[in-house]
Coordinates of C-alpha atoms and ligand atoms in Angstrom, one line a residue:
M1 CA -3.6 33.0 25.2
L2 CA -2.0 30.5 23.1
R3 CA -5.0 29.9 20.9
T4 CA -5.6 33.6 20.5
T5 CA -1.9 33.8 19.3
L6 CA -2.3 31.2 16.9
L7 CA -5.8 32.2 15.6
A8 CA -4.1 35.9 14.9
A9 CA -1.3 34.3 13.1
S10 CA -3.6 32.2 11.1
R11 CA -4.7 35.6 9.4
S12 CA -1.4 37.3 9.2
P13 CA 0.4 37.2 5.8
R14 CA 3.8 37.3 7.5
S15 CA 3.3 34.3 9.7
R16 CA 2.0 32.5 6.5
A17 CA 5.3 33.2 4.6
I18 CA 7.5 31.9 7.8
V19 CA 5.5 28.8 8.8
Q20 CA 5.1 27.7 5.1
Q21 CA 9.0 27.6 4.7
L22 CA 9.9 25.9 8.1
P23 CA 11.1 22.3 7.2
P24 CA 9.0 20.1 9.3
T25 CA 5.7 21.9 8.3
R26 CA 5.2 19.5 5.3
A27 CA 5.1 16.4 7.1
L28 CA 2.5 17.8 9.9
V29 CA 0.5 19.4 7.2
Q30 CA -0.2 16.0 5.5
R31 CA -1.6 14.8 8.7
F32 CA -4.7 17.0 8.1
V33 CA -4.8 17.5 4.2
A34 CA -5.2 15.1 1.4
G35 CA -2.7 16.7 -0.8
E36 CA -2.3 19.5 -3.0
R37 CA -3.5 18.1 -6.3
L38 CA -7.1 17.0 -7.2
D39 CA -5.7 13.3 -8.2
E40 CA -4.6 13.2 -4.6
A41 CA -7.8 14.2 -3.0
V42 CA -9.9 11.8 -5.0
A43 CA -7.3 8.8 -4.0
V44 CA -7.7 9.6 -0.4
T45 CA -11.4 9.6 -1.0
D46 CA -11.5 6.5 -2.7
E47 CA -9.6 4.8 0.0
L48 CA -11.7 6.1 3.1
V49 CA -14.7 5.2 1.2
G50 CA -13.6 1.7 0.9
A51 CA -12.9 1.9 4.6
G52 CA -16.8 2.7 5.1
R53 CA -16.5 6.6 5.6
R54 CA -18.4 9.1 3.9
I55 CA -16.5 12.2 2.6
T56 CA -17.1 16.0 2.1
L57 CA -14.1 17.6 0.4
D58 CA -13.0 21.3 0.9
H59 CA -10.8 23.0 -1.9
L60 CA -8.6 24.9 0.4
G61 CA -8.9 28.5 0.3
E62 CA -10.3 31.6 2.1
D63 CA -10.6 35.3 2.4
T64 CA -9.8 36.2 -1.3
R65 CA -10.2 39.7 -2.2
D66 CA -9.7 38.9 -5.9
A67 CA -12.8 38.1 -8.3
A68 CA -10.3 36.0 -10.7
Q69 CA -9.2 33.9 -8.0
A70 CA -12.9 33.5 -6.6
A71 CA -14.0 32.1 -9.9
D72 CA -10.9 30.1 -10.3
T73 CA -12.2 28.6 -7.0
A74 CA -15.6 27.8 -8.2
A75 CA -14.0 26.2 -11.1
A76 CA -11.8 24.1 -9.1
Y77 CA -15.0 22.8 -7.5
E78 CA -16.6 21.9 -10.6
Q79 CA -13.6 20.2 -11.8
L80 CA -13.5 18.3 -8.5
L81 CA -17.4 17.2 -8.9
A82 CA -16.8 16.3 -12.3
A83 CA -14.2 13.8 -10.9
L84 CA -16.0 12.7 -8.3
K85 CA -19.4 11.8 -10.9
E86 CA -16.5 10.0 -13.3
T87 CA -15.2 8.0 -10.5
G88 CA -18.6 6.9 -9.0
L89 CA -17.6 8.4 -5.7
A90 CA -20.4 11.3 -5.8
E91 CA -22.8 8.8 -4.2
R92 CA -20.6 8.8 -0.9
A93 CA -18.6 12.1 -1.2
E94 CA -20.0 15.6 -1.3
V95 CA -18.2 19.2 -1.1
S96 CA -17.8 21.9 1.5
V97 CA -17.4 25.6 0.6
K98 CA -16.2 28.5 2.3
L99 CA -18.1 31.6 0.8
S100 CA -14.9 34.1 1.5
A101 CA -13.0 31.7 -0.9
V102 CA -15.6 32.3 -3.5
G103 CA -15.9 36.1 -3.3
Q104 CA -17.8 37.0 -0.1
F105 CA -15.2 39.5 0.9
L106 CA -14.8 41.3 -2.6
P107 CA -15.0 44.9 -2.0
Q108 CA -17.5 45.3 -4.7
D109 CA -20.9 43.0 -4.8
G110 CA -18.9 40.5 -2.6
G111 CA -22.4 38.6 -1.6
K112 CA -23.7 38.7 -4.9
V113 CA -20.2 37.4 -6.4
A114 CA -20.5 34.7 -3.8
L115 CA -23.9 33.6 -4.2
D116 CA -23.2 33.4 -8.1
N117 CA -20.3 31.1 -7.6
A118 CA -21.8 29.2 -4.9
R119 CA -24.6 28.6 -7.3
R120 CA -22.1 27.3 -10.0
I121 CA -21.1 24.8 -7.4
C122 CA -24.5 23.6 -6.3
E123 CA -25.4 23.1 -10.2
A124 CA -22.3 20.9 -10.7
A125 CA -23.1 19.1 -7.4
A126 CA -26.7 18.5 -8.7
D127 CA -25.2 17.2 -11.8
A128 CA -23.0 14.9 -10.2
G129 CA -25.7 13.7 -7.9
T130 CA -24.3 14.9 -4.5
T131 CA -24.7 17.8 -2.0
V132 CA -22.8 21.1 -1.1
T133 CA -22.6 22.3 2.7
L134 CA -21.5 26.0 3.3
D135 CA -18.8 26.3 5.8
M136 CA -19.3 28.9 8.5
E137 CA -16.2 31.5 9.6
D138 CA -16.0 34.2 11.8
H139 CA -19.3 35.9 13.1
T140 CA -19.1 39.0 11.1
T141 CA -20.2 36.3 8.0
T142 CA -23.0 34.6 9.6
D143 CA -25.9 36.6 8.6
S144 CA -24.6 36.8 4.9
T145 CA -23.9 33.2 4.8
L146 CA -27.2 32.2 6.3
D147 CA -29.0 34.7 3.6
I148 CA -26.9 33.1 0.9
A149 CA -28.0 29.7 2.0
R150 CA -31.5 30.8 2.3
E151 CA -31.5 31.7 -1.3
L152 CA -30.0 28.9 -2.5
R153 CA -32.0 26.4 -0.8
A154 CA -35.0 27.8 -3.0
D155 CA -33.2 25.7 -5.8
F156 CA -31.1 23.3 -4.3
P157 CA -33.1 22.3 -1.1
W158 CA -30.5 19.8 0.0
L159 CA -27.9 22.6 0.5
G160 CA -26.3 21.8 4.0
V161 CA -25.3 24.8 6.4
V162 CA -22.6 24.9 9.4
L163 CA -23.9 26.4 12.6
Q164 CA -21.2 27.1 15.5
A165 CA -22.4 26.3 19.0
Y166 CA -19.8 28.9 20.3
L167 CA -22.3 31.7 19.1
R168 CA -24.7 33.1 21.5
R169 CA -27.1 33.2 18.5
T170 CA -26.9 29.8 17.3
E171 CA -29.8 28.0 19.4
A172 CA -32.2 30.2 17.4
D173 CA -30.5 29.7 13.9
C174 CA -30.9 25.8 14.6
A175 CA -34.7 26.5 15.3
D176 CA -34.9 28.5 11.8
F177 CA -33.0 25.7 10.2
S178 CA -34.7 22.5 11.7
G179 CA -37.6 22.4 9.2
P180 CA -38.0 19.5 6.5
G181 CA -34.9 18.5 4.5
S182 CA -32.5 21.2 6.4
R183 CA -29.1 19.6 6.7
V184 CA -27.0 21.1 9.5
R185 CA -23.5 20.5 10.5
L186 CA -23.3 21.7 14.2
C187 CA -19.6 22.2 15.2
K188 CA -18.3 24.2 18.3
G189 CA -16.6 27.1 16.2
A190 CA -13.0 27.5 15.3
Y191 CA -12.4 31.3 15.1
Q192 CA -11.4 33.9 17.9
E193 CA -14.5 35.7 18.9
P194 CA -15.3 38.5 21.1
A195 CA -17.7 37.5 24.3
S196 CA -20.4 39.9 23.4
V197 CA -21.2 37.4 20.6
A198 CA -19.7 34.1 21.6
Y199 CA -19.4 31.8 25.0
Q200 CA -16.0 31.7 26.0
G201 CA -15.5 28.8 28.4
K202 CA -15.4 25.1 27.1
H203 CA -18.3 24.4 29.8
E204 CA -20.5 27.1 28.2
V205 CA -19.7 26.2 24.6
D206 CA -20.4 22.4 25.2
R207 CA -23.7 23.3 27.4
S208 CA -24.7 25.4 24.2
Y209 CA -23.7 22.3 21.6
V210 CA -26.0 20.1 23.4
R211 CA -29.0 22.6 23.4
C212 CA -28.6 23.3 19.9
L213 CA -28.4 19.5 19.1
K214 CA -31.5 19.0 21.2
V215 CA -33.3 21.5 18.7
L216 CA -31.9 20.0 15.6
M217 CA -32.9 16.2 16.7
A218 CA -36.1 17.2 17.7
G219 CA -36.7 19.2 14.3
E220 CA -37.3 17.4 10.7
G221 CA -34.0 18.2 9.3
Y222 CA -30.8 16.0 9.1
P223 CA -28.6 17.0 11.9
M224 CA -24.5 16.6 11.5
I225 CA -22.8 16.2 14.8
A226 CA -19.6 17.4 13.6
S227 CA -17.2 16.9 16.7
H228 CA -14.4 14.7 17.9
D229 CA -15.5 15.5 21.8
P230 CA -16.5 12.0 23.3
R231 CA -19.0 13.4 25.3
M232 CA -20.7 15.6 22.6
I233 CA -20.6 12.3 20.5
R234 CA -22.2 10.3 23.2
I235 CA -24.8 12.8 24.0
G236 CA -25.6 13.4 20.4
G237 CA -26.4 9.6 20.2
Q238 CA -28.5 9.4 23.3
I239 CA -30.6 12.5 21.9
A240 CA -31.1 10.9 18.8
E241 CA -32.1 7.5 20.4
W242 CA -34.5 9.8 22.6
E243 CA -35.8 11.1 19.4
G244 CA -36.6 7.7 17.8
R245 CA -34.2 8.8 15.0
K246 CA -32.9 6.1 12.8
H247 CA -29.1 5.7 11.6
D248 CA -30.2 6.9 8.3
S249 CA -31.5 10.4 9.8
F250 CA -28.5 11.9 11.0
E251 CA -24.7 11.4 10.9
Y252 CA -21.5 11.8 12.6
Q253 CA -18.5 14.1 11.1
M254 CA -15.0 14.5 11.8
L255 CA -11.7 16.2 10.3
Y256 CA -9.4 14.1 8.3
G257 CA -6.6 13.1 10.3
I258 CA -8.4 13.5 13.9
R259 CA -9.2 10.3 16.0
P260 CA -9.2 7.9 13.0
E261 CA -9.8 5.2 15.4
E262 CA -12.8 6.9 16.7
Q263 CA -14.3 7.3 13.2
Q264 CA -13.5 3.5 12.7
R265 CA -15.5 2.4 15.8
I266 CA -18.6 4.8 14.7
V267 CA -18.6 3.2 11.3
E268 CA -18.9 -0.4 13.0
T269 CA -21.7 0.6 15.0
G270 CA -23.7 1.3 11.7
A271 CA -24.0 4.9 11.9
T272 CA -22.9 7.3 9.1
M273 CA -19.6 8.8 9.5
R274 CA -18.4 11.3 7.3
V275 CA -14.8 12.9 7.1
Y276 CA -14.2 16.6 6.1
L277 CA -11.1 16.3 3.8
P278 CA -9.4 19.3 2.7
Y279 CA -7.0 19.5 -0.3
G280 CA -5.1 22.0 -2.3
G281 CA -2.4 24.7 -1.8
E282 CA -3.9 27.1 0.7
W283 CA -3.6 25.0 3.5
Y284 CA -2.4 27.7 5.8
G285 CA -5.3 29.0 7.7
Y286 CA -6.7 25.6 8.1
F287 CA -3.5 24.1 9.4
M288 CA -3.2 27.2 12.1
R289 CA -6.7 26.6 13.5
R290 CA -5.9 23.0 14.0
L291 CA -2.7 23.6 15.8
A292 CA -5.0 26.2 17.9
E293 CA -7.4 23.4 18.8
R294 CA -4.8 21.4 20.5
P295 CA -1.6 22.5 22.5
A296 CA -0.4 19.1 21.6
N297 CA -0.3 19.4 17.9
L298 CA 1.8 22.5 18.5
A299 CA 4.1 20.7 20.9
F300 CA 4.6 18.1 18.1
F301 CA 5.1 20.7 15.6
L302 CA 7.8 22.3 17.8
R303 CA 9.5 19.2 18.6
A304 CA 9.8 18.4 14.8
L305 CA 11.3 21.7 14.2
A306 CA 14.0 21.6 17.3
T307 CA 14.8 18.2 15.9
R308 CA 15.5 19.3 12.2
S309 CA 17.4 22.5 13.1
Ligands
LIG1 P1 -12.9 19.8 21.4 O1 -12.1 21.0 20.8 O2 -13.6 20.1 22.6 O3 -11.9 18.9 21.2 C1 -12.6 17.4 21.7 C2 -11.1 16.3 21.7 O4 -10.9 16.0 20.0 C3 -10.2 16.8 22.0 O5 -9.6 16.5 23.5 C4 -8.9 16.2 21.0 O6 -9.0 14.9 21.6 C5 -9.8 16.1 19.5 N1 -9.5 17.1 19.0 C6 -9.9 18.4 18.7 N2 -9.2 19.2 18.0 C7 -8.3 18.3 17.6 C8 -7.2 18.9 16.6 N3 -7.1 19.9 16.0 N4 -6.3 17.8 16.6 C9 -6.3 16.6 17.3 N5 -7.0 16.4 18.1 C10 -8.2 17.3 18.4 N6 -15.4 25.3 12.5 C11 -15.9 26.4 12.0 O7 -15.9 27.5 12.8 N7 -16.3 26.6 10.9 C12 -16.9 25.5 10.1 O8 -17.3 25.6 8.9 C13 -16.1 24.4 10.6 N8 -16.5 23.0 10.0 C14 -16.2 21.9 10.8 C15 -16.6 20.7 9.9 C16 -16.2 19.4 10.5 C17 -16.6 18.2 10.0 C18 -15.7 19.5 11.7 C19 -15.3 18.1 12.5 C20 -15.2 20.6 12.4 C21 -15.5 21.9 11.8 N9 -15.1 22.8 12.4 C22 -15.5 24.1 11.8 C23 -14.2 23.0 13.6 C24 -14.9 23.0 15.1 O9 -15.5 24.3 15.2 C25 -13.9 22.8 16.1 O10 -13.0 23.9 16.0 C26 -13.0 21.5 16.2 O11 -14.0 20.5 15.6 C27 -12.8 21.2 17.5 O12 -13.9 20.9 18.3 P2 -14.4 19.6 19.0 O13 -15.8 19.4 18.7 O14 -14.0 18.4 18.4 O15 -14.0 19.6 20.5

């Protein structure tokens, strides 16, 4: 119920206006977001790379209905990739892109605009010597996102995609995307989805996550275990071992600010640990999904609010 309310609020302009003005918001946002500016994102990337992490940077933004804003987002990624190249961080840092931030939802030719903007970003990544992964949004976008991914992979075979284990279709999508060179980031899924398309209970989602991981680990691609769940991490490591995978043939991923001590432990095992690092001014939707995932985050937020008021 609480999760449903928070996820509905994550898409409400009215809630956005209220939450963004609350005094304690900024302090909590800083736990999950590197900063609003590019130089802040590069500084945090540098620090985390120094601590043995790989990074995937997300220039925050989603759901744009404005072609100029979509083009600005693509330009922001080009600047980011140029900065990663210049600072020598591109070897350890890639980028993650939400297609709805680069035009997927535009009323006219949204798919084509998103494809063209994503292609610009992939070209800049190729020039910097790094990779791009396409984030996955709600289930109404899955087919369009995977179609765009297939098209881009013809020119940029290293392009990664996110698949969400809570969707009933995902085990089959994992099989489709488990060929040679295919990079798949497997997460549980962060949006409010109907039972017709998505498993609803944690156990069902976890079981699907394990089935999907088995498909990816048995395939010829590069699986990315994106989860903070200790069970998924343990089982993922076991399946990789059964499949005879070496440390350089799969990786673990977590969100910035979540379970940093576990991130460190994984680094110390010699495995690859990549941190998803968002930055930029459009943090509202991302922040609300993080509150929805964990009631303790919301309790912390409300306590801070009560203390300040
Ligand atoms: P689960 O939710 O069961 O949490 C397990 C444990 O992790 C919790 O008990 C808690 O300790 C910790 N934890 C989890 N979330 C937390 C939080 N917000 N704050 C503090 N602790 C928390 N989703 C999506 O739909 N599309 C996408 O493109 C992506 N991309 C993506 C990239 C990466 C690198 C990651 C790690 C995750 C995503 N996600 C995503 C989000 C994902 O779908 C999911 O919502 C969260 O990762 C939470 O699920 P867990 O697997 O961590 O398990």
